[in-house]
């Protein structure tokens, strides 16, 4: 009899311990996954009990809120297709995306509430409200950037190089989250991929905007670079591969400063070959290539494959070969030049507040990478000012403001080139960095630079 009682007690203790271990496992290891899962029906039930929090921009303008529409709650978005890819959607039929997905638990108010408190609220029938999420973006700037793309496929990233705050994160074409159920079938099959956030998930050959990286390496690794003269004949033969300058233009005998202004391929191929694969690979990594970025939204990793031949090294030196970069990555590269050699960690969520406006989370600025010295950054900045004053980026000129920039025209096999522009202003005290890509549209100086000008102009007004 005693043995039977003991066995029952042992079985009860084991079962109780297993249950506790099971609950602790979910609490500590699976909680975030479950709170982010679209398949978690408890969360959708929570939507009926809790008034989902609002999403606002840096100036307090509402981007998304939950309103009462007749007898039903309805999620309403302000900003149209310009805000769709970044804010995302919250649909019981199609799930969630963007900020709505990434900050779902905060918007439902689950972040700091333990299950026991939620249980208590359920028992007492207390109506609750989620937290508000404050973004760093400027809705007005977002709209300007989206309109500047004028319906073309592409992206614009604007950020503050001193803090890392994202000021605009635009992907075109976008979508209006208010119409997600109505437009879903059309959008999911669209060749224009409006559901893709090109600014952080689009991977593109960077073309000549990538030259900022071999330029950085050359300034720090090649002695006497600024006193040298390079001969540009309009094309370069590398082990039988003929690489032309844009339109085959020969720039003659030029120094490095002029080579940057006119984006001379021949000069940068020579520089890349002289630097070697190890230096090219190392400096790309120092700027954030081949690294997963810890960001508020899911991003694609920009890649710089190690060059295994002289041809690959030559093409890598001008941003071709198999190099792929997101527009956000190229904005970060540019921010290193604008911010004295330091890249600040980018972020788009500035804070979280409760329904009474009390701050529960306040994002702090922090350095992310330091790829180059302050002296190198200063030299590159002067060369980028020359690009806009006297080189390929004159379409980004703003009256009364010094703009620093770099154009890119990335070749795409069988299609028209991608147009790139990266830059910042005012050059002597940078307040904003911008990266623009317009897919398959031609020259960076002619197509992307005017888009950047509109964004810079709007922000500096």
Coordinates of C-alpha atoms in Angstrom, one line a residue:
X1 CA 0.0 0.0 0.0
X2 CA 2.8 2.4 1.0
X3 CA 4.6 1.7 -2.2
X4 CA 1.5 2.5 -4.2
X5 CA 1.0 5.8 -2.5
X6 CA 4.6 6.7 -3.0
X7 CA 4.4 5.8 -6.7
X8 CA 1.3 7.9 -7.2
X9 CA 3.0 10.9 -5.5
X10 CA 6.1 10.5 -7.6
X11 CA 3.9 10.4 -10.7
X12 CA 2.0 13.5 -9.6
X13 CA 5.3 15.4 -8.9
X14 CA 6.7 14.4 -12.3
X15 CA 3.6 15.4 -14.1
X16 CA 3.5 18.8 -12.2
X17 CA 7.2 19.3 -12.9
X18 CA 6.7 18.5 -16.6
X19 CA 3.9 21.0 -16.8
X20 CA 5.9 23.7 -15.1
X21 CA 8.9 23.0 -17.4
X22 CA 6.6 23.1 -20.4
X23 CA 5.1 26.5 -19.4
X24 CA 8.5 28.0 -18.6
X25 CA 9.8 26.8 -22.0
X26 CA 7.0 28.6 -23.8
X27 CA 7.4 31.7 -21.6
X28 CA 11.1 32.1 -22.1
X29 CA 11.8 30.5 -25.5
X30 CA 8.6 30.5 -27.6
X31 CA 6.8 33.6 -26.3
X32 CA 8.0 36.1 -29.0
X33 CA 7.4 33.5 -31.7
X34 CA 3.9 32.9 -30.6
X35 CA 3.1 36.6 -30.2
X36 CA 4.3 37.2 -33.7
X37 CA 2.6 34.3 -35.4
X38 CA -0.3 35.0 -37.7
X39 CA -1.5 31.4 -36.9
X40 CA -2.0 32.2 -33.2
X41 CA -5.8 32.5 -33.0
X42 CA -5.5 33.7 -29.4
X43 CA -4.0 36.9 -30.8
X44 CA -6.9 37.5 -33.2
X45 CA -9.2 36.9 -30.3
X46 CA -7.2 39.5 -28.4
X47 CA -7.8 41.9 -31.2
X48 CA -11.5 41.8 -30.3
X49 CA -10.8 42.5 -26.7
X50 CA -8.1 45.1 -27.0
X51 CA -8.2 48.3 -28.9
X52 CA -5.0 48.0 -31.1
X53 CA -2.6 50.9 -30.5
X54 CA -1.9 53.6 -33.1
X55 CA 1.2 54.1 -35.2
X56 CA 2.4 57.7 -35.5
X57 CA 5.2 59.5 -37.2
X58 CA 8.0 61.6 -35.6
X59 CA 5.8 64.7 -35.6
X60 CA 2.8 63.0 -34.0
X61 CA 0.9 62.6 -37.2
X62 CA -1.3 59.4 -37.1
X63 CA -0.4 56.8 -39.7
X64 CA -2.6 54.0 -38.4
X65 CA -5.3 53.8 -35.8
X66 CA -8.3 51.6 -34.8
X67 CA -11.7 53.4 -35.0
X68 CA -15.2 52.4 -34.3
X69 CA -17.1 52.0 -37.6
X70 CA -20.8 51.3 -36.7
X71 CA -20.7 48.3 -34.4
X72 CA -17.3 47.1 -35.6
X73 CA -13.6 48.1 -35.0
X74 CA -11.8 49.0 -38.1
X75 CA -8.0 49.6 -38.8
X76 CA -7.6 52.8 -40.7
X77 CA -4.4 54.0 -42.4
X78 CA -3.3 57.5 -43.5
X79 CA -0.7 58.0 -46.2
X80 CA -1.9 55.7 -49.0
X81 CA 0.6 53.6 -51.0
X82 CA 3.6 55.7 -49.8
X83 CA 3.3 54.1 -46.3
X84 CA 2.0 50.6 -47.2
X85 CA 5.3 48.7 -47.4
X86 CA 6.8 50.1 -44.2
X87 CA 3.7 50.2 -42.0
X88 CA 2.3 47.0 -43.4
X89 CA -1.2 45.7 -42.8
X90 CA -3.2 43.9 -40.1
X91 CA -5.7 41.5 -41.7
X92 CA -7.5 38.5 -40.2
X93 CA -7.6 37.1 -43.7
X94 CA -4.0 37.8 -44.9
X95 CA -2.1 38.2 -41.7
X96 CA 0.3 41.0 -40.9
X97 CA 3.4 42.7 -42.4
X98 CA 5.7 45.7 -41.8
X99 CA 5.5 47.5 -38.4
X100 CA 2.1 45.9 -37.8
X101 CA 3.8 42.5 -37.7
X102 CA 7.1 43.4 -36.1
X103 CA 5.5 45.3 -33.2
X104 CA 2.3 43.3 -33.0
X105 CA 2.7 42.5 -29.3
X106 CA 3.3 46.1 -28.4
X107 CA 0.3 47.3 -30.4
X108 CA -1.8 44.7 -28.5
X109 CA -0.2 45.7 -25.2
X110 CA 1.2 42.3 -24.6
X111 CA 4.8 43.3 -24.3
X112 CA 4.9 44.0 -20.6
X113 CA 1.9 42.1 -19.4
X114 CA 2.3 38.7 -18.0
X115 CA -0.3 35.9 -18.7
X116 CA -1.6 36.1 -15.1
X117 CA -2.5 39.8 -15.6
X118 CA -4.2 39.1 -18.9
X119 CA -6.1 36.3 -17.3
X120 CA -7.2 38.6 -14.5
X121 CA -8.3 41.3 -17.0
X122 CA -10.3 38.7 -18.9
X123 CA -12.0 37.5 -15.8
X124 CA -12.9 41.1 -14.7
X125 CA -14.0 42.0 -18.3
X126 CA -11.7 45.0 -18.3
X127 CA -11.5 46.8 -21.7
X128 CA -7.9 47.4 -22.6
X129 CA -5.9 49.4 -25.2
X130 CA -2.6 48.5 -26.8
X131 CA 0.5 50.7 -26.9
X132 CA 1.2 53.4 -29.5
X133 CA 4.3 53.0 -31.6
X134 CA 6.2 56.1 -32.6
X135 CA 8.2 56.0 -35.8
X136 CA 11.2 58.1 -36.8
X137 CA 9.8 58.7 -40.3
X138 CA 8.5 62.0 -41.4
X139 CA 5.1 61.4 -43.2
X140 CA 5.5 64.5 -45.3
X141 CA 9.0 63.5 -46.5
X142 CA 7.8 60.0 -47.1
X143 CA 5.1 61.3 -49.4
X144 CA 7.5 63.6 -51.2
X145 CA 9.9 60.7 -51.8
X146 CA 7.2 58.4 -53.1
X147 CA 5.8 61.0 -55.4
X148 CA 9.3 61.8 -56.7
X149 CA 9.6 58.2 -57.9
X150 CA 6.5 58.9 -60.0
X151 CA 5.2 55.4 -60.2
X152 CA 8.5 53.9 -61.3
X153 CA 9.9 50.8 -59.6
X154 CA 12.5 51.7 -57.0
X155 CA 13.2 52.9 -53.5
X156 CA 14.3 55.8 -51.4
X157 CA 16.0 55.7 -48.0
X158 CA 16.6 58.9 -46.1
X159 CA 18.2 59.0 -42.6
X160 CA 19.9 61.2 -40.1
X161 CA 23.6 60.3 -40.2
X162 CA 24.2 61.7 -36.7
X163 CA 21.6 59.5 -35.0
X164 CA 20.7 56.6 -37.4
X165 CA 17.0 57.7 -37.4
X166 CA 15.2 56.7 -40.6
X167 CA 13.4 59.7 -42.0
X168 CA 11.9 58.1 -45.0
X169 CA 11.7 54.4 -46.2
X170 CA 10.0 54.3 -49.5
X171 CA 9.3 51.4 -51.9
X172 CA 7.6 51.9 -55.2
X173 CA 5.1 50.8 -56.2
X174 CA 3.5 50.6 -52.8
X175 CA 0.0 49.6 -51.7
X176 CA -2.7 51.2 -49.6
X177 CA -3.2 49.1 -46.5
X178 CA -6.8 50.2 -46.3
X179 CA -7.5 48.1 -49.4
X180 CA -5.5 45.0 -48.6
X181 CA -8.5 42.6 -48.8
X182 CA -9.8 44.1 -52.0
X183 CA -6.5 44.3 -53.8
X184 CA -4.8 41.2 -52.4
X185 CA -5.3 38.9 -55.4
X186 CA -4.1 41.5 -57.8
X187 CA -1.0 42.4 -55.7
X188 CA 0.2 39.0 -54.9
X189 CA 0.4 38.1 -58.6
X190 CA 1.7 41.5 -59.8
X191 CA 5.0 41.5 -61.7
X192 CA 5.7 44.9 -59.9
X193 CA 5.7 43.2 -56.5
X194 CA 4.1 46.0 -54.5
X195 CA 4.2 43.8 -51.3
X196 CA 8.0 43.8 -51.4
X197 CA 9.7 46.5 -49.4
X198 CA 12.5 47.3 -51.9
X199 CA 14.2 49.7 -49.5
X200 CA 15.3 46.9 -47.2
X201 CA 14.6 43.7 -49.0
X202 CA 15.5 44.6 -52.6
X203 CA 19.0 43.4 -53.5
X204 CA 20.6 45.3 -56.4
X205 CA 24.0 45.5 -58.1
X206 CA 25.2 48.9 -56.7
X207 CA 27.2 50.0 -59.7
X208 CA 29.3 53.1 -59.2
X209 CA 27.8 54.1 -55.9
X210 CA 29.8 51.2 -54.5
X211 CA 33.0 53.0 -55.6
X212 CA 32.9 54.8 -52.2
X213 CA 34.2 51.6 -50.6
X214 CA 37.3 51.0 -52.8
X215 CA 37.9 54.8 -52.6
X216 CA 38.0 54.5 -48.8
X217 CA 40.3 51.6 -49.0
X218 CA 42.6 53.3 -51.5
X219 CA 42.9 56.4 -49.4
X220 CA 43.9 54.4 -46.3
X221 CA 46.1 51.7 -48.1
X222 CA 47.7 53.2 -51.2
X223 CA 50.4 55.8 -50.4
X224 CA 50.4 59.0 -52.5
X225 CA 47.1 58.3 -54.1
X226 CA 46.1 61.9 -54.3
X227 CA 49.3 62.9 -56.1
X228 CA 48.9 60.2 -58.8
X229 CA 47.6 60.5 -62.3
X230 CA 45.4 57.9 -63.9
X231 CA 45.0 57.3 -67.7
X232 CA 41.5 56.8 -68.8
X233 CA 41.0 55.6 -72.4
X234 CA 37.3 54.7 -72.1
X235 CA 37.8 51.0 -71.7
X236 CA 40.0 48.6 -69.9
X237 CA 41.1 45.1 -70.8
X238 CA 41.4 42.7 -67.9
X239 CA 42.5 39.2 -68.9
X240 CA 40.6 39.5 -72.2
X241 CA 37.5 41.1 -70.6
X242 CA 36.9 44.6 -72.0
X243 CA 35.2 46.8 -69.4
X244 CA 34.0 50.2 -70.8
X245 CA 33.3 53.4 -69.1
X246 CA 29.8 54.8 -69.4
X247 CA 29.1 55.3 -73.1
X248 CA 32.8 54.5 -73.7
X249 CA 33.8 58.0 -72.7
X250 CA 37.6 58.5 -72.3
X251 CA 38.5 61.0 -69.5
X252 CA 42.2 61.3 -70.4
X253 CA 44.8 61.9 -67.7
X254 CA 43.0 62.6 -64.4
X255 CA 43.7 62.6 -60.7
X256 CA 41.6 60.6 -58.1
X257 CA 39.4 63.6 -57.4
X258 CA 38.4 64.0 -61.0
X259 CA 38.0 60.2 -61.3
X260 CA 35.4 60.4 -58.6
X261 CA 33.6 63.4 -60.2
X262 CA 33.3 61.6 -63.6
X263 CA 33.0 58.1 -62.1
X264 CA 35.9 56.8 -64.2
X265 CA 35.7 53.0 -64.4
X266 CA 39.3 52.6 -65.6
X267 CA 40.7 54.4 -62.6
X268 CA 38.7 52.3 -60.1
X269 CA 39.6 49.1 -61.9
X270 CA 43.3 50.0 -61.5
X271 CA 42.7 50.9 -57.8
X272 CA 40.8 47.6 -57.2
X273 CA 43.5 45.5 -58.8
X274 CA 46.2 47.3 -56.7
X275 CA 44.2 46.9 -53.5
X276 CA 43.7 43.2 -54.1
X277 CA 40.9 40.9 -53.1
X278 CA 41.7 40.8 -49.4
X279 CA 41.5 44.6 -48.9
X280 CA 38.3 44.8 -51.1
X281 CA 36.6 42.1 -49.1
X282 CA 37.8 43.5 -45.7
X283 CA 36.6 47.0 -46.4
X284 CA 33.2 45.8 -47.7
X285 CA 32.7 44.0 -44.5
X286 CA 33.7 47.1 -42.5
X287 CA 30.9 49.0 -44.2
X288 CA 28.4 46.2 -43.3
X289 CA 28.4 43.9 -46.3
X290 CA 28.1 40.1 -45.5
X291 CA 26.5 41.0 -42.1
X292 CA 23.0 40.6 -40.9
X293 CA 21.7 43.9 -39.7
X294 CA 19.7 44.1 -36.5
X295 CA 16.9 46.4 -37.6
X296 CA 13.3 47.0 -36.6
X297 CA 12.0 45.3 -39.8
X298 CA 13.3 42.2 -41.6
X299 CA 16.1 43.1 -44.0
X300 CA 18.1 41.2 -46.6
X301 CA 21.8 40.9 -46.2
X302 CA 24.0 42.8 -48.7
X303 CA 26.7 40.6 -50.1
X304 CA 30.2 41.1 -51.4
X305 CA 31.5 37.7 -52.6
X306 CA 35.3 37.2 -52.3
X307 CA 36.7 37.8 -55.8
X308 CA 38.4 34.6 -57.1
X309 CA 39.8 36.0 -60.3
X310 CA 41.3 39.1 -61.7
X311 CA 38.2 39.7 -63.8
X312 CA 36.0 39.4 -60.7
X313 CA 38.2 41.8 -58.8
X314 CA 38.0 44.3 -61.6
X315 CA 34.3 44.1 -61.8
X316 CA 33.9 44.3 -58.1
X317 CA 35.9 47.5 -58.0
X318 CA 33.1 49.2 -60.0
X319 CA 30.2 47.6 -58.1
X320 CA 29.4 44.9 -60.6
X321 CA 30.3 41.2 -60.5
X322 CA 28.0 39.5 -58.0
X323 CA 27.8 42.3 -55.5
X324 CA 24.3 42.9 -54.2
X325 CA 23.1 45.7 -51.9
X326 CA 19.9 47.0 -50.5
X327 CA 19.2 50.8 -50.7
X328 CA 19.4 50.9 -46.9
X329 CA 22.9 49.4 -47.1
X330 CA 24.1 52.1 -49.5
X331 CA 22.5 54.8 -47.3
X332 CA 24.6 53.4 -44.4
X333 CA 27.8 53.4 -46.5
X334 CA 27.1 57.1 -47.4
X335 CA 26.4 58.0 -43.8
X336 CA 29.9 56.9 -42.8
X337 CA 31.2 59.7 -45.0
X338 CA 28.7 62.2 -43.8
X339 CA 29.3 61.4 -40.1
X340 CA 33.1 61.5 -39.9
X341 CA 33.7 57.8 -40.4
X342 CA 31.0 56.4 -38.1
X343 CA 27.8 54.6 -39.1
X344 CA 25.1 55.0 -36.5
X345 CA 22.8 52.0 -36.0
X346 CA 19.7 52.6 -38.1
X347 CA 16.3 52.5 -36.5
X348 CA 12.7 53.3 -37.4
X349 CA 10.9 52.9 -34.1
X350 CA 11.7 55.8 -31.8
X351 CA 9.5 55.0 -28.9
X352 CA 6.4 53.2 -27.4
X353 CA 3.9 54.9 -25.2
X354 CA 0.8 53.6 -23.3
X355 CA -2.7 54.9 -23.7
X356 CA -2.0 57.8 -21.3
X357 CA 1.2 58.9 -23.1
X358 CA 3.6 57.4 -20.7
X359 CA 6.8 56.3 -22.3
X360 CA 7.5 52.6 -22.0
X361 CA 10.4 52.5 -24.4
X362 CA 12.6 55.2 -25.7
X363 CA 15.3 54.3 -28.4
X364 CA 18.8 55.6 -27.8
X365 CA 21.2 56.4 -30.5
X366 CA 24.3 54.1 -30.7
X367 CA 27.3 53.7 -33.1
X368 CA 27.1 50.7 -35.4
X369 CA 30.3 50.6 -37.4
X370 CA 33.4 52.7 -37.8
X371 CA 34.8 51.6 -41.2
X372 CA 37.0 54.6 -41.9
X373 CA 38.9 57.4 -40.2
X374 CA 37.6 60.9 -39.8
X375 CA 40.3 62.1 -42.1
X376 CA 39.3 59.7 -44.8
X377 CA 35.7 60.7 -44.5
X378 CA 36.6 64.3 -44.9
X379 CA 38.6 63.7 -48.1
X380 CA 35.8 61.6 -49.6
X381 CA 33.2 64.3 -48.7
X382 CA 35.2 66.9 -50.6
X383 CA 35.3 64.6 -53.7
X384 CA 31.5 64.0 -53.4
X385 CA 30.9 67.7 -53.3
X386 CA 32.8 67.9 -56.6
X387 CA 30.5 65.2 -58.1
X388 CA 27.5 67.4 -57.6
X389 CA 29.3 70.7 -58.6
X390 CA 31.3 69.5 -61.6
X391 CA 30.6 65.9 -62.2
X392 CA 27.9 63.3 -62.9
X393 CA 25.6 64.5 -60.1
X394 CA 24.8 68.1 -61.1
X395 CA 21.1 67.3 -61.3
X396 CA 21.2 67.1 -57.4
X397 CA 22.4 70.7 -57.0
X398 CA 20.4 72.8 -54.6
X399 CA 20.7 76.6 -54.7
X400 CA 22.5 77.9 -51.6
X401 CA 23.3 74.4 -50.2
X402 CA 26.4 72.3 -50.8
X403 CA 25.3 68.8 -51.7
X404 CA 27.7 65.8 -51.6
X405 CA 26.8 62.9 -53.9
X406 CA 27.8 59.9 -56.0
X407 CA 25.9 58.6 -59.0
X408 CA 25.7 55.0 -60.1
X409 CA 24.5 53.3 -63.3
X410 CA 24.4 49.6 -62.6
X411 CA 24.3 47.3 -65.6
X412 CA 21.7 44.6 -65.7
X413 CA 22.0 41.8 -68.2
X414 CA 19.4 42.0 -70.9
X415 CA 17.7 45.1 -69.4
X416 CA 18.2 48.8 -69.0
X417 CA 20.6 49.8 -66.2
X418 CA 19.5 50.6 -62.6
X419 CA 19.9 54.3 -61.8
X420 CA 21.5 55.1 -58.4
X421 CA 22.3 58.2 -56.4
X422 CA 23.6 58.5 -52.9
X423 CA 24.3 61.8 -51.1
X424 CA 23.9 64.1 -48.2
X425 CA 23.4 67.8 -47.3
X426 CA 24.3 70.3 -46.2
X427 CA 27.8 69.0 -46.8
X428 CA 29.4 71.0 -44.0
X429 CA 26.9 69.9 -41.4
X430 CA 25.0 66.8 -42.8
X431 CA 21.4 66.6 -41.6
X432 CA 20.1 64.0 -44.1
X433 CA 21.6 61.2 -46.1
X434 CA 19.6 59.8 -49.1
X435 CA 19.9 56.7 -51.2
X436 CA 17.8 56.4 -54.4
X437 CA 17.4 53.6 -56.9
X438 CA 15.2 53.6 -59.9
X439 CA 15.0 50.2 -61.5
X440 CA 15.9 49.8 -65.2
X441 CA 15.7 53.5 -65.9
X442 CA 19.1 54.5 -67.2
X443 CA 21.7 56.9 -65.9
X444 CA 22.0 57.6 -62.2
X445 CA 22.9 61.2 -62.8
X446 CA 19.9 61.8 -65.1
X447 CA 17.2 59.7 -63.3
X448 CA 18.1 59.1 -59.6
X449 CA 19.8 62.4 -58.8
X450 CA 16.7 64.6 -59.5
X451 CA 14.7 62.3 -57.1
X452 CA 17.3 62.8 -54.4
X453 CA 17.2 66.5 -55.0
X454 CA 13.5 66.7 -54.3
X455 CA 13.9 64.7 -51.1
X456 CA 16.8 66.8 -49.8
X457 CA 15.0 70.0 -50.8
X458 CA 11.9 69.0 -48.9
X459 CA 13.8 68.1 -45.7
X460 CA 16.0 71.2 -45.7
X461 CA 13.2 73.7 -46.2

